[in-house]
Coordinates of C-alpha atoms in Angstrom, one line a residue:
Chain A
M385 CA 46.5 -5.8 3.7
T386 CA 47.1 -3.3 6.6
S387 CA 44.6 -2.2 8.9
E388 CA 44.5 1.3 7.3
T389 CA 43.6 0.2 3.8
K390 CA 41.1 -2.5 4.8
P391 CA 38.1 0.0 5.6
V392 CA 38.9 1.9 2.3
V393 CA 38.6 -1.4 0.3
R394 CA 35.6 -2.4 2.2
R395 CA 33.9 1.0 1.5
K396 CA 34.6 0.6 -2.2
L397 CA 33.1 -2.8 -2.2
V398 CA 29.9 -1.4 -0.5
V399 CA 29.6 1.3 -3.0
F400 CA 30.1 -1.0 -5.9
A401 CA 27.4 -3.4 -4.5
C402 CA 25.1 -0.4 -4.2
F403 CA 25.6 0.6 -7.8
L404 CA 25.1 -3.0 -8.9
V405 CA 21.9 -3.6 -6.9
T406 CA 20.5 -0.2 -8.1
A407 CA 21.4 -0.9 -11.7
V408 CA 19.6 -4.4 -11.6
T409 CA 16.6 -2.9 -9.8
L410 CA 16.2 -0.2 -12.4
I411 CA 16.3 -2.4 -15.5
P412 CA 12.5 -2.9 -15.9
V413 CA 12.0 0.9 -15.5
V414 CA 14.8 1.7 -18.0
M415 CA 13.4 -1.0 -20.5
M416 CA 9.9 0.6 -20.2
V417 CA 11.3 3.9 -21.4
L418 CA 13.6 2.4 -24.1
V419 CA 10.9 0.2 -25.7
A420 CA 8.4 3.2 -25.6
F421 CA 10.8 4.9 -28.2
Q422 CA 11.1 2.0 -30.5
S423 CA 9.4 1.7 -33.9
D424 CA 6.4 -0.6 -34.2
D425 CA 8.3 -3.4 -36.0
E426 CA 11.2 -3.3 -33.7
S427 CA 9.1 -3.5 -30.6
M428 CA 6.9 -6.3 -31.9
A429 CA 9.9 -8.3 -33.4
A430 CA 10.0 -11.9 -32.4
K431 CA 13.5 -11.1 -30.9
P432 CA 13.0 -8.0 -28.7
S433 CA 15.9 -5.6 -28.8
F434 CA 16.9 -3.5 -25.8
W435 CA 18.4 -0.3 -27.4
P436 CA 16.1 1.3 -29.9
S437 CA 17.8 1.2 -33.4
S438 CA 15.9 4.3 -34.2
W439 CA 14.1 6.7 -31.9
H440 CA 10.5 7.5 -32.4
P441 CA 9.5 10.4 -30.0
E442 CA 6.2 10.7 -32.1
N443 CA 5.1 7.6 -30.2
L444 CA 4.1 10.1 -27.4
T445 CA 1.7 11.9 -29.6
R446 CA 0.4 8.6 -31.0
V447 CA -0.5 7.3 -27.6
F448 CA -2.5 10.6 -26.9
D449 CA -4.3 10.2 -30.2
L450 CA -5.2 6.5 -29.5
V451 CA -6.6 6.9 -26.0
P452 CA -7.7 9.9 -23.9
L453 CA -4.6 9.6 -21.7
G454 CA -4.6 13.2 -20.6
K455 CA -8.2 12.8 -19.3
Y456 CA -7.3 9.6 -17.5
L457 CA -4.5 11.3 -15.9
L458 CA -6.7 14.2 -14.8
N459 CA -9.2 11.7 -13.5
T460 CA -6.6 9.9 -11.5
I461 CA -5.6 13.2 -10.0
Y462 CA -9.2 14.0 -8.9
F463 CA -9.7 10.5 -7.5
A464 CA -6.4 10.3 -5.6
A465 CA -6.6 13.9 -4.3
G466 CA -10.2 13.6 -3.4
T467 CA -9.9 10.6 -1.3
T468 CA -6.5 11.9 0.2
I469 CA -7.9 15.3 1.2
L470 CA -11.2 13.8 2.7
E471 CA -9.4 11.0 4.5
T472 CA -6.7 13.2 6.0
V473 CA -9.1 16.0 7.3
T474 CA -11.6 13.6 8.9
A475 CA -8.8 11.2 10.2
A476 CA -7.1 14.3 11.8
L477 CA -10.2 15.3 13.5
A478 CA -11.0 11.8 14.8
A479 CA -7.5 11.3 15.9
Y480 CA -7.5 14.5 17.9
A481 CA -10.6 13.3 19.9
F482 CA -8.9 9.8 20.5
A483 CA -5.7 11.4 21.5
R484 CA -6.7 14.3 23.6
L485 CA -10.4 14.4 24.6
N486 CA -12.1 12.4 27.2
F487 CA -15.5 10.9 26.4
P488 CA -17.5 7.9 27.6
G489 CA -16.7 4.9 25.4
R490 CA -13.4 6.2 24.0
S491 CA -11.2 3.2 24.4
W492 CA -14.1 1.0 23.3
L493 CA -14.6 2.9 20.1
F494 CA -11.0 3.1 19.3
G495 CA -10.8 -0.7 19.7
V496 CA -13.6 -1.0 17.2
Y497 CA -11.5 1.2 14.8
L498 CA -8.6 -1.0 15.3
A499 CA -10.4 -4.2 14.8
T500 CA -11.6 -3.1 11.3
L501 CA -7.8 -3.0 10.2
M502 CA -8.2 -6.7 9.8
I503 CA -11.1 -6.6 7.5
P504 CA -10.0 -7.4 3.9
S505 CA -11.2 -4.8 1.4
Q506 CA -12.9 -7.6 -0.6
V507 CA -15.5 -8.0 2.3
T508 CA -16.7 -4.4 1.9
L509 CA -16.3 -4.3 -1.9
I510 CA -19.7 -5.9 -2.8
P511 CA -21.8 -4.0 -0.1
Q512 CA -20.1 -0.6 -1.1
F513 CA -20.8 -1.4 -4.8
V514 CA -24.4 -2.1 -3.9
L515 CA -24.7 1.0 -1.9
V516 CA -23.2 3.3 -4.6
A517 CA -25.4 1.6 -7.1
K518 CA -28.5 2.2 -5.0
L519 CA -27.6 5.9 -4.6
H520 CA -27.3 6.0 -8.4
A521 CA -23.7 7.2 -8.0
I522 CA -22.1 4.7 -10.4
D523 CA -19.6 6.4 -12.6
T524 CA -19.8 9.7 -10.6
W525 CA -17.1 11.5 -8.5
P526 CA -18.9 11.1 -5.2
G527 CA -19.3 7.4 -5.8
M528 CA -15.7 6.9 -6.6
I529 CA -14.2 9.1 -3.9
V530 CA -16.5 9.0 -0.8
P531 CA -16.6 5.3 0.0
H532 CA -12.8 5.1 -0.1
A533 CA -12.0 8.1 2.1
F534 CA -12.5 6.6 5.5
T535 CA -10.0 4.0 7.0
A536 CA -9.0 3.2 10.4
I537 CA -5.3 3.2 9.5
G538 CA -5.2 7.0 9.1
V539 CA -6.9 7.6 12.5
F540 CA -4.6 5.2 14.1
L541 CA -1.4 6.7 12.6
L542 CA -2.4 10.4 13.3
R543 CA -3.4 9.5 16.9
Q544 CA 0.0 8.0 17.5
F545 CA 1.7 11.3 16.3
F546 CA -0.7 13.5 18.4
L547 CA 0.0 11.5 21.5
G548 CA 3.7 12.3 21.0
I549 CA 3.1 16.0 21.0
P550 CA 3.7 17.5 24.6
R551 CA 0.4 18.6 26.1
D552 CA 2.1 21.6 27.5
Y553 CA 2.0 23.3 24.0
E554 CA -1.7 22.9 23.8
E555 CA -2.3 23.8 27.5
A556 CA -0.4 27.1 26.8
A557 CA -2.9 27.9 23.9
R558 CA -5.9 27.1 26.1
L559 CA -4.6 29.3 29.0
D560 CA -4.4 32.1 26.3
G561 CA -8.1 31.6 25.9
A562 CA -8.1 29.3 22.8
N563 CA -10.9 26.7 22.5
R564 CA -10.4 23.1 21.5
W565 CA -11.0 23.8 17.8
Q566 CA -8.4 26.8 17.8
A567 CA -5.9 24.7 19.8
F568 CA -6.3 21.9 17.2
V569 CA -5.8 24.2 14.2
R570 CA -3.2 26.5 15.6
V571 CA -1.1 24.1 17.7
I572 CA -1.6 20.4 16.8
V573 CA -1.9 20.7 13.0
P574 CA 1.1 22.7 12.4
L575 CA 3.2 20.5 14.7
A576 CA 1.8 17.4 13.0
L577 CA 2.4 18.6 9.5
P578 CA 5.0 15.9 8.7
A579 CA 2.6 13.2 10.0
L580 CA -0.3 14.6 7.9
A581 CA 2.0 14.7 4.9
T582 CA 3.1 11.2 5.4
L583 CA -0.4 10.0 5.6
A584 CA -1.4 12.0 2.5
V585 CA 1.5 10.6 0.5
F586 CA 0.7 7.1 1.4
K587 CA -2.9 7.5 0.7
F588 CA -2.3 9.4 -2.6
I589 CA 0.0 6.6 -3.9
G590 CA -2.2 3.9 -2.8
Q591 CA -5.3 5.4 -4.6
W592 CA -3.3 6.5 -7.7
N593 CA -2.5 2.7 -7.9
N594 CA -6.0 1.5 -7.2
L595 CA -7.3 -0.7 -10.0
L596 CA -10.2 -2.7 -8.5
W597 CA -12.5 -0.1 -7.2
P598 CA -12.3 2.4 -10.1
M599 CA -12.7 -0.7 -12.5
I600 CA -16.0 -1.5 -10.8
I601 CA -17.5 2.0 -10.3
S602 CA -16.1 3.8 -13.4
N603 CA -17.6 2.7 -16.8
S604 CA -16.9 5.7 -19.0
D605 CA -14.1 8.0 -19.9
A606 CA -15.7 10.7 -17.7
T607 CA -14.2 8.9 -14.5
R608 CA -11.9 6.3 -15.9
T609 CA -8.5 6.3 -14.1
V610 CA -5.1 5.5 -15.4
P611 CA -4.7 1.9 -14.0
V612 CA -8.1 1.1 -15.6
G613 CA -7.3 3.1 -18.8
L614 CA -4.1 1.2 -19.4
Q615 CA -6.0 -2.0 -19.4
V616 CA -8.5 -0.8 -22.0
F617 CA -5.4 0.2 -24.0
Q618 CA -4.1 -3.3 -23.9
D619 CA -7.5 -4.7 -25.3
I620 CA -7.5 -2.2 -28.3
N621 CA -3.9 -2.6 -29.3
G622 CA -2.9 -6.3 -28.3
T623 CA 0.8 -6.2 -27.7
Q624 CA 1.9 -3.1 -29.5
W625 CA 4.6 -2.8 -27.0
N626 CA 6.1 0.6 -27.9
L627 CA 2.7 2.4 -27.5
L628 CA 1.7 0.4 -24.5
L629 CA 4.9 1.0 -22.7
M630 CA 4.9 4.7 -23.8
A631 CA 1.5 5.1 -22.1
A632 CA 2.9 3.3 -19.0
T633 CA 5.9 5.7 -19.0
V634 CA 3.7 8.8 -19.3
T635 CA 1.4 7.7 -16.6
T636 CA 4.2 6.6 -14.3
I637 CA 6.3 9.8 -14.4
P638 CA 3.9 12.1 -12.4
L639 CA 3.8 9.7 -9.6
I640 CA 7.5 9.3 -9.6
I641 CA 8.1 13.0 -9.4
L642 CA 5.5 13.4 -6.7
F643 CA 7.2 10.6 -4.8
F644 CA 10.6 12.2 -5.1
L645 CA 9.4 15.6 -4.0
T646 CA 7.6 14.2 -0.8
Q647 CA 9.9 11.4 0.1
R648 CA 11.9 13.3 2.8
W649 CA 8.6 13.8 4.7
F650 CA 7.6 10.3 4.1
V651 CA 10.8 8.8 5.4
R652 CA 10.8 11.3 8.4
G653 CA 7.2 10.3 9.0
I654 CA 8.1 6.7 9.3
T655 CA 10.9 7.4 11.6
M656 CA 8.9 9.8 13.9
S657 CA 5.9 7.4 14.2
G658 CA 8.1 4.8 15.8
L659 CA 7.3 2.4 13.2
G660 CA 10.9 1.9 12.4
G661 CA 12.1 1.5 15.8
R662 CA 11.2 3.0 19.2
Chain B
M1190 CA -15.4 24.9 9.1
A1191 CA -17.4 25.9 12.1
V1192 CA -17.3 23.2 14.7
G1193 CA -19.7 24.5 17.3
T1194 CA -17.5 24.4 20.4
P1195 CA -18.4 27.1 22.8
P1196 CA -15.5 29.4 23.6
A1197 CA -13.5 28.2 26.5
T1198 CA -13.4 30.3 29.7
S1199 CA -10.3 32.3 29.8
T1200 CA -9.0 30.8 32.9
P1201 CA -9.5 27.2 33.7
V1202 CA -11.8 26.7 36.7
P1203 CA -10.5 24.5 39.3
L1204 CA -12.2 21.2 39.3
T1205 CA -14.8 21.2 42.2
P1206 CA -17.3 18.6 42.5
A1207 CA -20.0 21.0 41.2
T1208 CA -18.2 22.0 38.0
A1209 CA -16.4 18.7 37.0
P1210 CA -19.3 16.9 35.5
R1211 CA -20.4 19.9 33.4
R1212 CA -16.9 20.4 32.1
R1213 CA -16.6 16.6 31.4
S1214 CA -19.9 16.6 29.4
R1215 CA -18.9 19.6 27.4
E1216 CA -15.5 17.9 26.6
A1217 CA -17.5 14.8 25.6
L1218 CA -19.7 16.9 23.3
T1219 CA -16.6 18.5 21.7
A1220 CA -15.1 15.0 21.3
W1221 CA -18.2 13.8 19.4
L1222 CA -18.1 16.8 17.1
F1223 CA -14.5 16.1 16.2
L1224 CA -15.2 12.5 15.7
L1225 CA -18.5 12.8 13.7
P1226 CA -17.2 13.2 10.2
S1227 CA -15.0 10.2 10.4
L1228 CA -17.5 8.2 12.4
I1229 CA -20.3 8.7 9.9
G1230 CA -18.1 7.5 7.0
F1231 CA -16.8 4.7 9.2
V1232 CA -20.2 3.4 10.0
V1233 CA -21.7 3.8 6.4
F1234 CA -18.6 2.5 4.4
T1235 CA -17.0 0.0 6.8
V1236 CA -19.1 -1.3 9.7
G1237 CA -22.4 -1.2 7.6
P1238 CA -20.8 -3.1 4.6
V1239 CA -19.4 -5.8 6.9
V1240 CA -22.8 -6.5 8.4
A1241 CA -24.3 -6.3 4.7
A1242 CA -21.7 -8.8 3.5
G1243 CA -22.9 -11.2 6.2
V1244 CA -26.5 -10.8 4.9
I1245 CA -25.6 -10.9 1.3
S1246 CA -23.6 -14.2 1.8
L1247 CA -27.1 -15.8 2.8
L1248 CA -28.8 -14.7 -0.5
D1249 CA -28.8 -15.9 -4.0
W1250 CA -28.5 -12.6 -5.8
N1251 CA -27.1 -11.4 -9.2
L1252 CA -27.5 -7.8 -8.3
F1253 CA -30.3 -7.1 -10.9
S1254 CA -33.2 -9.4 -9.9
S1255 CA -34.6 -9.6 -6.4
P1256 CA -32.6 -11.9 -4.0
T1257 CA -33.6 -15.1 -2.7
W1258 CA -32.8 -16.4 0.7
V1259 CA -30.6 -19.5 0.7
G1260 CA -29.3 -19.7 4.2
L1261 CA -25.8 -21.2 4.6
R1262 CA -26.0 -22.9 1.1
N1263 CA -23.3 -20.4 -0.2
F1264 CA -20.9 -21.6 2.5
A1265 CA -21.8 -25.2 1.8
R1266 CA -20.8 -24.5 -2.0
L1267 CA -17.1 -23.7 -0.9
G1268 CA -16.4 -27.4 0.1
P1269 CA -16.8 -29.0 -3.3
D1270 CA -15.5 -26.0 -5.2
P1271 CA -12.0 -26.9 -6.6
T1272 CA -11.4 -23.3 -7.9
F1273 CA -12.0 -21.9 -4.3
W1274 CA -9.4 -24.3 -2.7
S1275 CA -7.0 -23.7 -5.6
A1276 CA -7.3 -19.9 -5.0
L1277 CA -6.8 -20.3 -1.3
G1278 CA -3.8 -22.5 -2.1
N1279 CA -2.4 -20.0 -4.5
T1280 CA -2.9 -17.1 -2.0
A1281 CA -1.1 -19.1 0.6
Y1282 CA 1.8 -20.0 -1.7
F1283 CA 2.1 -16.4 -2.9
T1284 CA 2.2 -15.2 0.8
L1285 CA 4.5 -17.9 2.1
V1286 CA 7.1 -17.2 -0.6
S1287 CA 6.7 -13.4 -1.3
V1288 CA 6.6 -12.2 2.3
P1289 CA 9.9 -13.8 3.5
L1290 CA 11.5 -13.1 0.2
T1291 CA 10.5 -9.3 0.3
I1292 CA 11.7 -9.0 4.0
L1293 CA 15.0 -10.7 3.2
V1294 CA 15.7 -8.4 0.2
S1295 CA 14.5 -5.3 2.2
L1296 CA 16.7 -6.2 5.1
A1297 CA 19.7 -6.9 2.9
L1298 CA 19.4 -3.7 1.1
A1299 CA 18.9 -1.7 4.3
L1300 CA 21.9 -3.3 5.8
L1301 CA 24.0 -2.5 2.7
L1302 CA 22.8 1.1 2.5
N1303 CA 23.5 1.5 6.3
Q1304 CA 27.2 1.0 5.9
G1305 CA 28.1 4.6 6.3
I1306 CA 28.5 5.4 2.6
R1307 CA 28.0 8.9 1.2
R1308 CA 25.0 9.7 -1.1
I1309 CA 22.8 7.2 0.7
A1310 CA 19.8 9.3 -0.1
V1311 CA 20.4 8.9 -3.8
F1312 CA 20.6 5.1 -3.6
R1313 CA 17.7 5.0 -1.3
S1314 CA 15.6 7.1 -3.7
L1315 CA 16.5 5.1 -6.7
L1316 CA 15.9 1.8 -4.9
L1317 CA 12.4 3.2 -3.9
L1318 CA 11.5 3.8 -7.5
P1319 CA 9.7 0.5 -8.2
Y1320 CA 7.5 1.2 -5.1
A1321 CA 6.5 4.6 -6.8
T1322 CA 5.4 3.1 -10.1
I1323 CA 1.9 2.1 -11.1
T1324 CA 1.5 -1.6 -10.6
V1325 CA -0.6 -1.9 -13.8
A1326 CA 2.0 -0.1 -15.9
V1327 CA 4.9 -2.0 -14.6
A1328 CA 3.1 -5.3 -14.9
F1329 CA 3.1 -4.7 -18.6
V1330 CA 6.7 -4.1 -18.5
W1331 CA 7.2 -7.4 -16.8
I1332 CA 5.1 -9.3 -19.3
W1333 CA 7.6 -7.8 -21.9
L1334 CA 10.7 -8.9 -19.8
Y1335 CA 9.2 -12.4 -19.5
I1336 CA 8.4 -13.0 -23.2
P1337 CA 9.2 -16.6 -23.9
H1338 CA 12.5 -17.5 -25.8
D1339 CA 14.0 -14.0 -26.4
G1340 CA 12.6 -11.9 -23.6
L1341 CA 15.1 -10.1 -21.5
V1342 CA 14.9 -12.6 -18.5
N1343 CA 15.5 -15.6 -20.7
T1344 CA 18.2 -13.9 -22.7
V1345 CA 20.1 -13.2 -19.5
L1346 CA 19.5 -16.8 -18.3
G1347 CA 20.8 -18.0 -21.7
W1348 CA 24.2 -16.3 -20.9
F1349 CA 24.5 -18.7 -18.2
G1350 CA 23.4 -21.7 -20.3
I1351 CA 20.0 -22.0 -18.7
S1352 CA 17.0 -22.1 -21.2
G1353 CA 14.3 -20.2 -19.3
P1354 CA 10.6 -21.4 -19.3
A1355 CA 7.8 -19.6 -21.0
W1356 CA 7.2 -18.0 -17.5
L1357 CA 3.7 -16.6 -17.6
I1358 CA 2.0 -19.5 -19.4
S1359 CA 3.9 -22.3 -17.5
D1360 CA 2.0 -24.3 -14.9
N1361 CA 5.1 -24.3 -12.5
W1362 CA 6.7 -20.9 -13.3
A1363 CA 3.8 -18.5 -13.7
M1364 CA 3.4 -18.1 -9.9
P1365 CA 7.2 -17.7 -9.2
A1366 CA 7.2 -15.1 -12.1
L1367 CA 4.4 -13.1 -10.4
I1368 CA 6.3 -13.4 -7.1
V1369 CA 9.5 -12.1 -8.4
M1370 CA 7.7 -9.0 -9.9
S1371 CA 5.8 -8.5 -6.7
V1372 CA 8.9 -8.6 -4.6
W1373 CA 10.5 -6.1 -7.0
K1374 CA 7.6 -3.8 -6.7
S1375 CA 7.3 -3.7 -3.0
F1376 CA 10.8 -4.2 -1.3
G1377 CA 11.4 -0.5 -1.4
F1378 CA 8.8 0.2 1.4
G1379 CA 10.2 -2.5 3.7
M1380 CA 13.7 -1.2 3.0
V1381 CA 12.9 2.4 4.1
V1382 CA 11.2 1.2 7.3
I1383 CA 14.0 -1.1 8.2
L1384 CA 16.6 1.6 7.3
A1385 CA 14.7 4.1 9.7
G1386 CA 14.9 1.3 12.3
L1387 CA 18.7 0.7 11.9
Q1388 CA 19.4 4.4 12.3
T1389 CA 17.8 4.3 15.8
I1390 CA 20.0 1.6 17.1
P1391 CA 22.5 3.4 19.4
Q1392 CA 26.1 2.8 18.3
Q1393 CA 27.4 2.3 21.9
L1394 CA 25.7 -1.1 21.8
Y1395 CA 28.1 -2.2 18.9
E1396 CA 31.1 -0.7 20.5
A1397 CA 30.3 -2.6 23.7
G1398 CA 29.9 -5.7 21.7
R1399 CA 33.2 -5.2 20.0
V1400 CA 35.0 -4.7 23.4
D1401 CA 33.4 -8.0 24.4
G1402 CA 34.9 -9.6 21.3
A1403 CA 31.6 -10.2 19.5
S1404 CA 31.9 -11.2 15.8
P1405 CA 29.9 -9.2 13.1
W1406 CA 27.4 -12.2 13.0
H1407 CA 27.1 -12.2 16.8
S1408 CA 26.3 -8.5 16.9
F1409 CA 23.9 -8.9 14.1
R1410 CA 22.2 -11.7 15.8
H1411 CA 22.2 -10.3 19.3
I1412 CA 22.0 -6.5 18.8
T1413 CA 20.6 -5.7 15.3
L1414 CA 17.9 -8.2 15.1
P1415 CA 16.4 -7.7 18.5
M1416 CA 16.5 -3.9 18.2
L1417 CA 15.0 -4.1 14.7
S1418 CA 12.2 -6.5 15.6
P1419 CA 9.4 -3.7 16.0
A1420 CA 10.3 -2.6 12.4
L1421 CA 10.5 -6.2 11.0
F1422 CA 7.2 -6.9 12.7
F1423 CA 5.5 -4.0 11.1
V1424 CA 6.9 -5.0 7.7
V1425 CA 5.7 -8.6 8.1
V1426 CA 2.3 -7.5 9.1
T1427 CA 1.7 -5.0 6.3
S1428 CA 3.3 -7.4 3.7
V1429 CA 1.0 -10.2 4.8
I1430 CA -2.1 -8.0 4.5
G1431 CA -0.8 -6.7 1.0
S1432 CA -0.1 -10.2 -0.3
F1433 CA -3.6 -11.4 0.6
Q1434 CA -4.9 -8.5 -1.5
V1435 CA -2.8 -9.2 -4.5
F1436 CA -4.8 -8.5 -7.7
D1437 CA -3.5 -6.0 -10.2
Q1438 CA -0.2 -7.8 -11.4
A1439 CA -2.2 -11.1 -11.4
L1440 CA -5.0 -9.8 -13.5
I1441 CA -2.7 -8.1 -16.0
M1442 CA 0.1 -10.6 -16.3
T1443 CA -1.6 -14.0 -16.1
N1444 CA -5.3 -13.3 -15.6
G1445 CA -5.3 -16.1 -13.1
G1446 CA -3.9 -18.6 -15.6
P1447 CA -2.6 -20.9 -16.8
G1448 CA -5.9 -22.7 -15.9
T1449 CA -6.3 -21.5 -12.3
R1450 CA -2.6 -21.6 -11.3
T1451 CA -2.3 -18.0 -10.4
T1452 CA -6.0 -17.3 -9.5
T1453 CA -5.8 -15.6 -6.2
L1454 CA -8.7 -15.2 -3.7
V1455 CA -9.3 -11.6 -4.6
M1456 CA -9.3 -12.4 -8.2
Y1457 CA -11.8 -15.3 -7.6
I1458 CA -14.0 -13.0 -5.5
Y1459 CA -13.9 -10.4 -8.2
Q1460 CA -14.8 -13.0 -11.0
T1461 CA -17.6 -14.6 -8.9
G1462 CA -19.1 -11.2 -8.0
F1463 CA -18.5 -9.1 -10.9
K1464 CA -18.1 -11.5 -13.9
N1465 CA -20.7 -14.3 -12.9
Y1466 CA -22.8 -11.9 -10.9
D1467 CA -23.1 -14.4 -8.1
Q1468 CA -22.8 -11.8 -5.2
G1469 CA -24.0 -14.1 -2.4
Y1470 CA -21.3 -16.7 -3.2
A1471 CA -18.7 -13.9 -3.5
A1472 CA -19.7 -12.5 -0.2
A1473 CA -19.3 -15.9 1.4
Q1474 CA -15.9 -16.3 0.0
S1475 CA -14.9 -13.0 1.2
L1476 CA -16.0 -13.8 4.8
V1477 CA -14.0 -17.0 4.7
L1478 CA -11.0 -14.9 3.7
F1479 CA -11.7 -12.5 6.5
A1480 CA -11.7 -15.5 8.9
F1481 CA -8.4 -16.6 7.7
I1482 CA -7.0 -13.1 8.1
V1483 CA -8.3 -12.8 11.8
L1484 CA -6.7 -16.3 12.4
I1485 CA -3.3 -15.4 10.9
T1486 CA -3.2 -11.9 12.5
A1487 CA -4.0 -13.4 15.9
G1488 CA -1.2 -15.9 15.3
Q1489 CA 1.2 -13.1 14.3
F1490 CA 0.5 -11.2 17.5
L1491 CA 1.0 -14.3 19.6
F1492 CA 4.3 -14.8 17.9
Q1493 CA 5.2 -11.1 18.5
R1494 CA 4.9 -11.4 22.1
K1495 CA 7.8 -14.0 22.0
L1496 CA 10.0 -12.4 19.4
V1497 CA 9.6 -8.7 19.3
H1498 CA 11.5 -6.6 21.8
Y1499 CA 10.3 -3.3 22.9
D1500 CA 12.0 -1.1 25.5
K1501 CA 10.8 -2.0 28.9

């Protein structure tokens, strides 16, 4: 083979490998959707089939009749959005203080924040539960949201971004008479929007996925989230695979859509933070 | 939101010995106002609970009756408890296999996507899809794929003449089955981080290497890997932390079984605290886990000094 054709062949091989890997990776997701449309008998047959021999879109409405899936989805949005907003706002304020303001004990306190990154969530799980129980906040939104809205990782990530913003921008605003709060809101926040979005997407996906905490704190349909709700669904129906996987499909789609809409920020955020390199 | 910062003077006063301390204390006050919301939450929901976990670990307490003080007895119970040791072993097994596997898969796919092909964003998005799914939901899909005899996984193995095990109820194969699912679920995150790292490596380095007659393996070993080490380190640290917390897929797919073969530490702490209502013992277990994480993180950072290359 000549040196001109070699790169072309190589490129074709790479593209083929990409297609192959992607196809294999997506099998579980495709199966989830296919089985969701199978008939009861077909999905529960001893020999599972891949392609539905008949399509049953009514499975969608059957799932909503069986469990209050819409309510669970709404609850998950409350929980994930509540923790995300609270965390992003408080972390941004704290990160600004750590990145830009001088105060006695700054590096010491930041060290304490960093050290807590090592604490496994299991250590705080039981005391947080006890605290929420003592405040009679079990099965309430504040009880679900507030304890999970403060993590050092958010403060750490945002401080990194804020340190990278040239001081001159802020000094210019200060010379124009802006106080610290105005400089923060008008200069730092707009410049850090990709970083704030990255933190928010990370947090939102993490909390949308969170099973353990809602499982412990929520004990009624009023606050039950999707991951907990899907589990209840398994108990009711055993292995009625078509309905179970229809529920899984319905609850996964919003997260996937959100992820696709925001992943450009998310990828840019990873690059900007220097996590991916220098 | 009104944060009570006094309006700044229109022109900054030059720092003279007389005005400097006043400005400094005003800046400190502003700093504390910015910190306050985060700090209150941090103290109440992180620092306080860690201290409380220390106290609860010294109690015999079922959450409902009043607690009794038992000193270090909960820690002494760990020694002769076979489930605790098996949970610790399972967590170590899971971590030692799933973390290197996740890193290898992430690295391989990032390298593949970085070959200068068009539509890289499409492949990247599709390969990120497992990461963007709900763990509980896809855990159910994987149970279905792992159905003994005629499940998809065993059907495919059958094409190659292999008769697959009854994955999730097999003593030896339940944990590998969980690991495969977990790698599938999480490699996308590592892939994106490593891809970002690859794209920051200056191409001149490779050209210089080629001039010097470096083989592809040589440039990978001596250019790509060192330049990528900060990204790899970040992925290793986050994967290790994540694998210590593995819970959702184990609860749904095996519920810790068969026996205690897939009972992880998180799951055992959950069972002890919220199924058996033995909060003191659960707290003691969580603190031992904490000690392990501190040791391992310290080890990783020592390792990092040797292997991770930062500029300058």
